[in-house]
Amino acid sequence: MKQVYLDYAATTPVKEEVVKEMLPYYTGVYGNPSSLYTAGLEAKDGLDEARRRVASLINADPKEIFFTSCGTEADNWALEGVADALGDRGRHIITTKIEHHAILHTCEYLEKNGYEITYLDVDEEGFVTPEMLESAIRDDTILVSIMMVNNEIGTIEPIRELAEVAKAHGVLFHTDAVQALGNTPVDVKELGVDLMSVSAHKIYGPKGVGALYMRKGLRISNFMHGGAQESKRRAGTENVAGIVGFGKAAELAEKNLSGHIEHSRAMRDRLLERIESNITGVQLNGPRDNRHPGNLNISFDYIEGEAILLMLDAYGISVSTGSACSSKSLVPSHVLDAIGVPITKMNGTVRFTVGDFTDEEDIDYVADTLIKVVGRLRELSPVTGQEGW
Ligand SMILES: *Cc1c(COP(=O)(O)O)cnc(C)c1O
């Protein structure tokens, strides 16, 4: 049976060139990069090259890149590190209602520890405006954290304008750019951010590797305590092979950026066109412009997203309902809730995300199958056509 993976926002396959570059670091070059003999220095060279490549992708200096165990760790570090370092100056942090759980659950933890968090509303397409941010800033605000691209509905936030507002008030600005990296230009200097989280497995690199960009001169508290790795800022023997893989993935992402965006958009738009012209009772969630090029989030009236997911899976198609991270919980998506999608539509929501290995044949197979599956589920649905749906 044909297999089609349309969940690139959850994770991406690791590109072969990436694996090839990683393998020697598991076998021949296994030295500890902190060791001073040749085998250690070879591993250290691998780290340095990866740092240059990741830095280049976001226009940072290699000294501003600190590798972590994942995007989630980078988010935790940014928030807790600033909270701890600046807690004497103020205890107010601003974020949004549509952040990834790596931010929201860290904020909940900080609330339990005496910090006050403001969760900004977003408009019906998921956008935060500079005005909304401006009116939430107080004298005791120490940090603003707003994601660059939303993982569920693909909204690309106006980070440059938002960071400018924070800067004008002397407040630090962090952005979770995990979904943005490789899918839209990301330039830390142009954006004017102080801190940025990124992750390897969303850009065709390995799982379990991330990085925190920290603007030169900025000092926040450490999150991992131990040895002197990562310029004494992030302890723990580095995941050398994983970091090397992140570096290669970053190099490929930089080279292919415009091609990747163009291809993703073409595949995504082809699927959207097929759905909108063949299935009634559908709604695209999130914006049509300023959107992640590979993201589609659609509500289907009268049926459950879970049912669509399971039936598509039986045809070899992988998609996600709402967000991968909440697919095991019954709590409806906090993102769809924030943009005002009613609960009945929320339940019928599916996220399709395409990427570099998606081709037209895949899209046509998914569209044909989806038309069949939605038709069959609606025939079975007891609520089709009823009020309230
Ligand atoms: C995937 C993701 C994360 C978490 O990254 P991991 O490397 O999986 O920990 C954080 N934020 C966003 C927006 C994501 O999409």
Coordinates of C-alpha atoms and ligand atoms in Angstrom, one line a residue:
M1 CA 0.0 0.0 0.0
K2 CA 1.1 3.5 -0.7
Q3 CA 2.5 5.4 2.3
V4 CA 2.1 9.1 2.6
Y5 CA 3.5 11.1 5.5
L6 CA 1.8 14.5 5.9
D7 CA 2.9 15.3 9.5
Y8 CA 6.1 17.3 8.9
A9 CA 5.1 19.7 11.7
A10 CA 5.4 16.8 14.2
T11 CA 8.7 15.7 12.9
T12 CA 10.6 15.3 9.6
P13 CA 12.5 12.3 8.2
V14 CA 16.3 12.6 8.6
K15 CA 17.8 13.4 5.2
E16 CA 20.3 10.8 3.9
E17 CA 23.1 13.4 3.6
V18 CA 22.5 14.2 7.3
V19 CA 22.8 10.6 8.4
K20 CA 25.9 10.1 6.3
E21 CA 27.6 13.1 8.1
M22 CA 26.6 11.8 11.5
L23 CA 27.7 8.2 11.3
P24 CA 31.5 8.7 11.7
Y25 CA 30.8 10.4 15.0
Y26 CA 29.4 7.2 16.4
T27 CA 32.2 5.0 15.2
G28 CA 35.6 6.5 14.4
V29 CA 35.4 9.9 15.9
Y30 CA 34.0 8.9 19.4
G31 CA 36.3 11.1 21.5
N32 CA 34.8 13.4 24.2
P33 CA 35.0 16.9 22.7
S34 CA 36.2 18.2 26.1
S35 CA 39.3 16.0 26.0
L36 CA 42.6 17.6 25.0
Y37 CA 44.1 14.7 22.9
T38 CA 43.6 14.4 19.1
A39 CA 40.5 12.2 19.3
G40 CA 38.8 14.8 21.5
L41 CA 39.8 17.7 19.3
E42 CA 38.4 15.9 16.2
A43 CA 35.0 15.7 17.9
K44 CA 35.4 19.4 19.0
D45 CA 36.0 20.3 15.3
G46 CA 32.7 18.6 14.4
L47 CA 30.9 20.7 17.0
D48 CA 32.5 23.9 15.9
E49 CA 31.5 23.3 12.2
A50 CA 27.9 22.5 13.3
R51 CA 27.8 25.7 15.4
R52 CA 29.0 27.7 12.4
R53 CA 26.3 26.2 10.1
V54 CA 23.4 26.7 12.6
A55 CA 24.6 30.2 13.2
S56 CA 24.8 31.0 9.5
L57 CA 21.2 29.8 9.0
I58 CA 19.9 32.4 11.4
N59 CA 22.6 35.0 10.8
A60 CA 24.1 34.8 14.3
D61 CA 27.7 34.6 15.5
P62 CA 28.7 31.0 16.3
K63 CA 29.5 32.2 19.8
E64 CA 25.8 33.0 20.3
I65 CA 24.7 29.4 19.6
F66 CA 24.3 27.0 22.6
F67 CA 23.3 23.4 21.8
T68 CA 20.6 21.7 23.9
S69 CA 18.8 18.4 24.0
C70 CA 15.8 19.7 22.1
G71 CA 13.6 22.7 21.3
T72 CA 11.7 22.1 24.6
E73 CA 14.9 22.5 26.6
A74 CA 15.8 25.7 24.8
D75 CA 12.3 27.1 25.6
N76 CA 12.6 26.0 29.3
W77 CA 16.1 27.5 29.5
A78 CA 15.1 30.9 28.0
L79 CA 12.1 31.4 30.3
E80 CA 13.6 30.0 33.5
G81 CA 17.0 31.5 32.8
V82 CA 15.6 35.0 32.4
A83 CA 13.2 34.6 35.3
D84 CA 16.0 33.5 37.6
A85 CA 18.5 36.2 36.4
L86 CA 16.1 39.1 36.5
G87 CA 13.7 38.0 39.3
D88 CA 15.0 40.9 41.5
R89 CA 14.0 43.5 38.8
G90 CA 10.5 42.2 38.1
R91 CA 8.4 39.1 38.0
H92 CA 6.1 39.7 35.1
I93 CA 6.4 37.8 31.8
I94 CA 4.2 38.2 28.7
T95 CA 3.5 35.4 26.3
T96 CA 0.5 34.3 24.1
K97 CA -2.4 31.9 24.4
I98 CA -1.3 30.0 21.3
E99 CA 2.3 29.0 22.3
H100 CA 3.6 25.4 22.3
H101 CA 3.3 23.5 25.6
A102 CA 7.1 23.8 26.0
I103 CA 6.3 27.5 26.7
L104 CA 2.9 27.3 28.3
H105 CA 3.8 24.6 30.8
T106 CA 7.0 26.4 31.7
C107 CA 5.0 29.5 32.3
E108 CA 2.6 27.5 34.6
Y109 CA 5.6 26.3 36.5
L110 CA 6.9 29.9 36.9
E111 CA 3.5 31.0 38.1
K112 CA 3.7 28.4 40.9
N113 CA 7.0 30.0 41.8
G114 CA 5.9 33.6 42.2
Y115 CA 5.9 34.9 38.7
E116 CA 3.0 36.6 37.0
I117 CA 2.2 35.7 33.4
T118 CA 0.1 37.6 30.9
Y119 CA -1.3 35.4 28.1
L120 CA -2.0 37.7 25.1
D121 CA -5.1 37.1 23.0
V122 CA -4.7 36.6 19.3
D123 CA -7.1 37.6 16.5
E124 CA -9.2 35.1 14.5
E125 CA -6.2 34.2 12.3
G126 CA -3.8 33.8 15.2
F127 CA -2.0 37.1 15.0
V128 CA -0.6 39.1 17.9
T129 CA -0.5 42.8 17.2
P130 CA 2.3 45.2 18.5
E131 CA -0.5 47.3 20.1
M132 CA -1.8 44.3 22.2
L133 CA 1.8 43.7 23.3
E134 CA 2.4 47.4 24.1
S135 CA -0.6 47.7 26.3
A136 CA 0.4 44.6 28.4
I137 CA 3.9 45.8 29.2
R138 CA 4.4 47.0 32.8
D139 CA 7.3 48.4 34.9
D140 CA 8.0 44.9 36.3
T141 CA 7.9 43.1 32.9
I142 CA 11.2 41.2 32.4
L143 CA 10.5 39.1 29.3
V144 CA 8.2 38.7 26.3
S145 CA 8.1 35.3 24.6
I146 CA 6.1 35.0 21.4
M147 CA 6.4 32.1 18.9
M148 CA 7.5 33.0 15.4
V149 CA 5.3 30.4 13.6
N150 CA 2.4 28.5 15.2
N151 CA 2.7 24.7 15.0
E152 CA -1.1 24.1 14.6
I153 CA -2.4 26.8 12.3
G154 CA 0.8 28.1 10.7
T155 CA 0.4 31.8 11.6
I156 CA 3.7 33.7 11.0
E157 CA 3.8 36.4 13.7
P158 CA 5.2 39.9 13.1
I159 CA 8.3 39.2 15.3
R160 CA 10.3 42.2 14.1
E161 CA 7.6 44.7 15.1
L162 CA 6.8 42.8 18.4
A163 CA 10.5 42.7 19.4
E164 CA 10.8 46.4 18.7
V165 CA 8.0 47.2 21.2
A166 CA 9.8 45.1 23.9
K167 CA 13.1 46.8 23.1
A168 CA 11.6 50.2 23.4
H169 CA 10.5 49.3 27.0
G170 CA 13.9 47.7 27.8
V171 CA 12.3 44.2 28.0
L172 CA 14.0 41.1 26.7
F173 CA 12.4 39.3 23.8
H174 CA 12.4 35.5 23.2
T175 CA 10.9 33.7 20.2
D176 CA 10.2 30.0 19.8
A177 CA 11.3 29.6 16.2
V178 CA 11.1 25.8 16.0
Q179 CA 8.4 25.8 13.3
A180 CA 9.9 28.9 11.5
L181 CA 13.4 27.5 10.9
G182 CA 13.8 26.4 7.3
N183 CA 10.2 27.4 6.4
T184 CA 10.6 31.2 6.3
P185 CA 13.7 33.5 6.5
V186 CA 14.9 33.7 10.1
D187 CA 17.5 36.4 10.7
V188 CA 18.1 37.2 14.4
K189 CA 19.7 40.6 13.6
E190 CA 16.8 41.7 11.4
L191 CA 14.3 40.4 13.9
G192 CA 16.0 42.1 16.8
V193 CA 15.4 39.2 19.2
D194 CA 17.5 38.5 22.3
L195 CA 16.8 34.8 22.6
M196 CA 15.6 32.2 20.1
S197 CA 14.8 28.4 20.3
V198 CA 15.3 26.0 17.4
S199 CA 15.2 22.3 17.0
A200 CA 16.9 19.8 14.5
H201 CA 14.1 17.3 14.0
K202 CA 11.8 19.8 12.4
I203 CA 14.3 20.6 9.6
Y204 CA 15.3 17.0 8.5
G205 CA 17.9 16.6 11.3
P206 CA 17.9 14.1 14.2
K207 CA 15.6 14.1 17.2
G208 CA 17.0 15.1 20.6
V209 CA 19.0 18.1 19.5
G210 CA 18.1 21.8 19.7
A211 CA 19.8 25.1 20.3
L212 CA 19.2 28.4 22.1
Y213 CA 20.5 31.5 20.4
M214 CA 21.5 34.1 23.0
R215 CA 22.5 37.6 21.8
K216 CA 26.1 38.5 22.6
G217 CA 26.5 40.2 25.9
L218 CA 23.3 38.7 27.3
R219 CA 23.7 36.7 30.5
I220 CA 20.8 34.5 31.8
S221 CA 21.0 31.8 34.5
N222 CA 22.1 28.3 33.5
F223 CA 19.5 25.6 33.2
M224 CA 21.7 22.5 33.3
H225 CA 24.3 22.4 36.0
G226 CA 27.5 20.4 35.8
G227 CA 30.6 20.6 33.6
A228 CA 32.1 23.5 31.5
Q229 CA 30.6 22.5 28.2
E230 CA 29.1 25.1 25.8
S231 CA 31.3 27.9 27.2
K232 CA 30.1 27.0 30.7
R233 CA 26.5 27.8 29.9
R234 CA 25.0 24.4 29.3
A235 CA 26.5 21.4 31.1
G236 CA 26.5 17.8 29.9
T237 CA 28.7 16.0 27.4
E238 CA 27.4 17.1 23.9
N239 CA 25.4 14.9 21.6
V240 CA 28.2 15.2 19.1
A241 CA 26.7 13.1 16.3
G242 CA 23.3 14.7 16.8
I243 CA 24.8 18.2 16.7
V244 CA 26.8 17.4 13.6
G245 CA 23.5 16.2 12.0
F246 CA 21.8 19.5 13.1
G247 CA 24.7 21.4 11.4
K248 CA 24.3 19.5 8.1
A249 CA 20.5 19.9 8.2
A250 CA 21.0 23.6 8.8
E251 CA 23.4 23.9 5.9
L252 CA 20.9 22.1 3.6
A253 CA 18.0 24.3 4.9
E254 CA 20.0 27.4 4.1
K255 CA 20.9 26.3 0.6
N256 CA 17.3 25.1 -0.2
L257 CA 15.3 27.7 1.6
S258 CA 13.5 29.3 -1.4
G259 CA 13.1 26.0 -3.2
H260 CA 11.7 24.3 -0.1
I261 CA 9.2 27.1 0.5
E262 CA 8.1 27.1 -3.1
H263 CA 7.7 23.3 -3.2
S264 CA 5.9 23.1 0.1
R265 CA 3.5 25.9 -0.9
A266 CA 2.7 24.2 -4.2
M267 CA 1.9 20.9 -2.5
R268 CA -0.1 22.5 0.3
D269 CA -2.1 24.7 -2.1
R270 CA -2.8 21.7 -4.4
L271 CA -4.3 19.8 -1.4
L272 CA -6.3 22.8 -0.3
E273 CA -7.7 23.4 -3.8
R274 CA -8.7 19.7 -4.1
I275 CA -10.4 19.8 -0.6
E276 CA -12.2 23.1 -1.1
S277 CA -13.6 22.2 -4.5
N278 CA -14.7 18.6 -3.7
I279 CA -15.8 18.6 0.0
T280 CA -18.5 20.8 1.4
G281 CA -18.6 22.0 5.0
V282 CA -14.9 22.7 5.4
Q283 CA -13.1 25.6 7.0
L284 CA -9.5 26.6 6.8
N285 CA -8.2 27.6 10.2
G286 CA -5.5 30.3 10.4
P287 CA -4.5 32.9 7.7
R288 CA -4.2 32.5 4.0
D289 CA -1.2 34.9 3.8
N290 CA 1.7 35.0 6.3
R291 CA 1.3 31.3 6.9
H292 CA 3.8 28.4 7.1
P293 CA 4.2 27.3 3.5
G294 CA 3.5 23.6 4.3
N295 CA 0.7 23.9 6.9
L296 CA -3.0 23.2 6.4
N297 CA -5.4 23.1 9.3
I298 CA -9.0 22.2 8.3
S299 CA -12.2 21.7 10.2
F300 CA -14.7 19.2 8.6
D301 CA -18.3 19.7 9.7
Y302 CA -20.3 16.8 11.3
I303 CA -17.4 14.4 11.8
E304 CA -14.6 13.7 14.3
G305 CA -11.0 14.5 13.4
E306 CA -9.9 11.3 15.2
A307 CA -12.1 9.2 12.9
I308 CA -10.6 10.9 9.8
L309 CA -7.1 10.3 11.2
L310 CA -7.7 6.6 11.9
M311 CA -9.4 6.0 8.5
L312 CA -6.6 7.8 6.6
D313 CA -4.1 5.7 8.6
A314 CA -5.8 2.5 7.3
Y315 CA -4.9 3.9 3.8
G316 CA -1.3 4.5 4.8
I317 CA -1.7 8.2 5.3
S318 CA -0.3 9.9 8.4
V319 CA -1.9 13.2 9.5
S320 CA -2.6 14.8 12.9
T321 CA -5.6 16.2 14.7
G322 CA -5.1 19.7 16.0
S323 CA -1.6 19.3 17.4
A324 CA 0.6 16.2 17.8
C325 CA 1.4 17.1 21.3
S326 CA -2.2 17.1 22.4
S327 CA -3.5 14.2 20.4
K328 CA -3.5 11.9 23.4
S329 CA -5.5 14.3 25.6
L330 CA -9.2 15.0 25.3
V331 CA -8.6 18.7 26.0
P332 CA -9.6 20.6 22.8
S333 CA -6.8 22.5 21.1
H334 CA -5.9 25.7 23.0
V335 CA -4.9 27.3 19.7
L336 CA -8.2 26.7 17.9
D337 CA -9.9 27.8 21.1
A338 CA -7.9 31.1 21.1
I339 CA -8.9 31.9 17.5
G340 CA -12.6 31.3 18.3
V341 CA -13.2 28.0 16.5
P342 CA -16.4 26.5 18.1
I343 CA -16.0 23.1 19.9
T344 CA -18.0 21.2 17.3
K345 CA -15.7 22.4 14.5
M346 CA -12.7 21.9 16.7
N347 CA -13.5 18.2 17.1
G348 CA -13.5 17.8 13.3
T349 CA -10.1 19.3 12.8
V350 CA -7.2 17.7 10.9
R351 CA -3.7 19.2 10.4
F352 CA -1.9 18.2 7.1
T353 CA 1.7 19.3 6.9
V354 CA 3.8 18.7 3.8
G355 CA 7.5 18.8 3.2
D356 CA 10.5 18.1 0.9
F357 CA 9.5 14.5 0.2
T358 CA 5.9 15.2 -0.6
D359 CA 5.0 15.0 -4.4
E360 CA 2.0 15.6 -6.5
E361 CA 1.1 11.9 -6.6
D362 CA 1.0 11.9 -2.8
I363 CA -1.3 14.9 -2.7
D364 CA -3.7 13.4 -5.3
Y365 CA -3.8 10.1 -3.3
V366 CA -4.5 11.9 -0.1
A367 CA -7.2 14.1 -1.7
D368 CA -8.9 11.1 -3.4
T369 CA -8.8 9.1 -0.2
L370 CA -10.0 12.0 2.0
I371 CA -13.0 12.7 -0.3
K372 CA -14.0 9.0 0.1
V373 CA -13.4 8.9 3.9
V374 CA -15.2 12.1 4.6
G375 CA -18.2 11.0 2.5
R376 CA -18.4 7.7 4.3
L377 CA -18.0 9.2 7.8
R378 CA -20.8 11.7 7.0
E379 CA -23.1 8.9 5.9
L380 CA -22.6 7.3 9.3
S381 CA -22.8 10.6 11.3
P382 CA -26.0 10.8 13.3
V383 CA -25.6 14.6 13.5
T384 CA -25.2 15.4 9.8
G385 CA -27.4 18.5 9.1
Q386 CA -28.6 18.9 12.6
E387 CA -28.6 22.2 14.3
G388 CA -25.6 22.9 16.5
W389 CA -23.2 21.2 14.1
Ligands
LIG1 C1 8.3 20.8 18.0 C2 8.2 22.1 18.7 C3 8.8 22.3 19.9 C4 9.5 21.3 20.7 O1 10.7 20.9 20.1 P1 11.4 19.5 20.5 O2 12.7 19.5 19.9 O3 10.5 18.4 20.0 O4 11.5 19.5 22.0 C5 8.7 23.6 20.5 N1 8.0 24.5 19.9 C6 7.4 24.3 18.7 C7 6.6 25.5 18.1 C8 7.4 23.1 18.1 O5 6.8 22.9 16.9

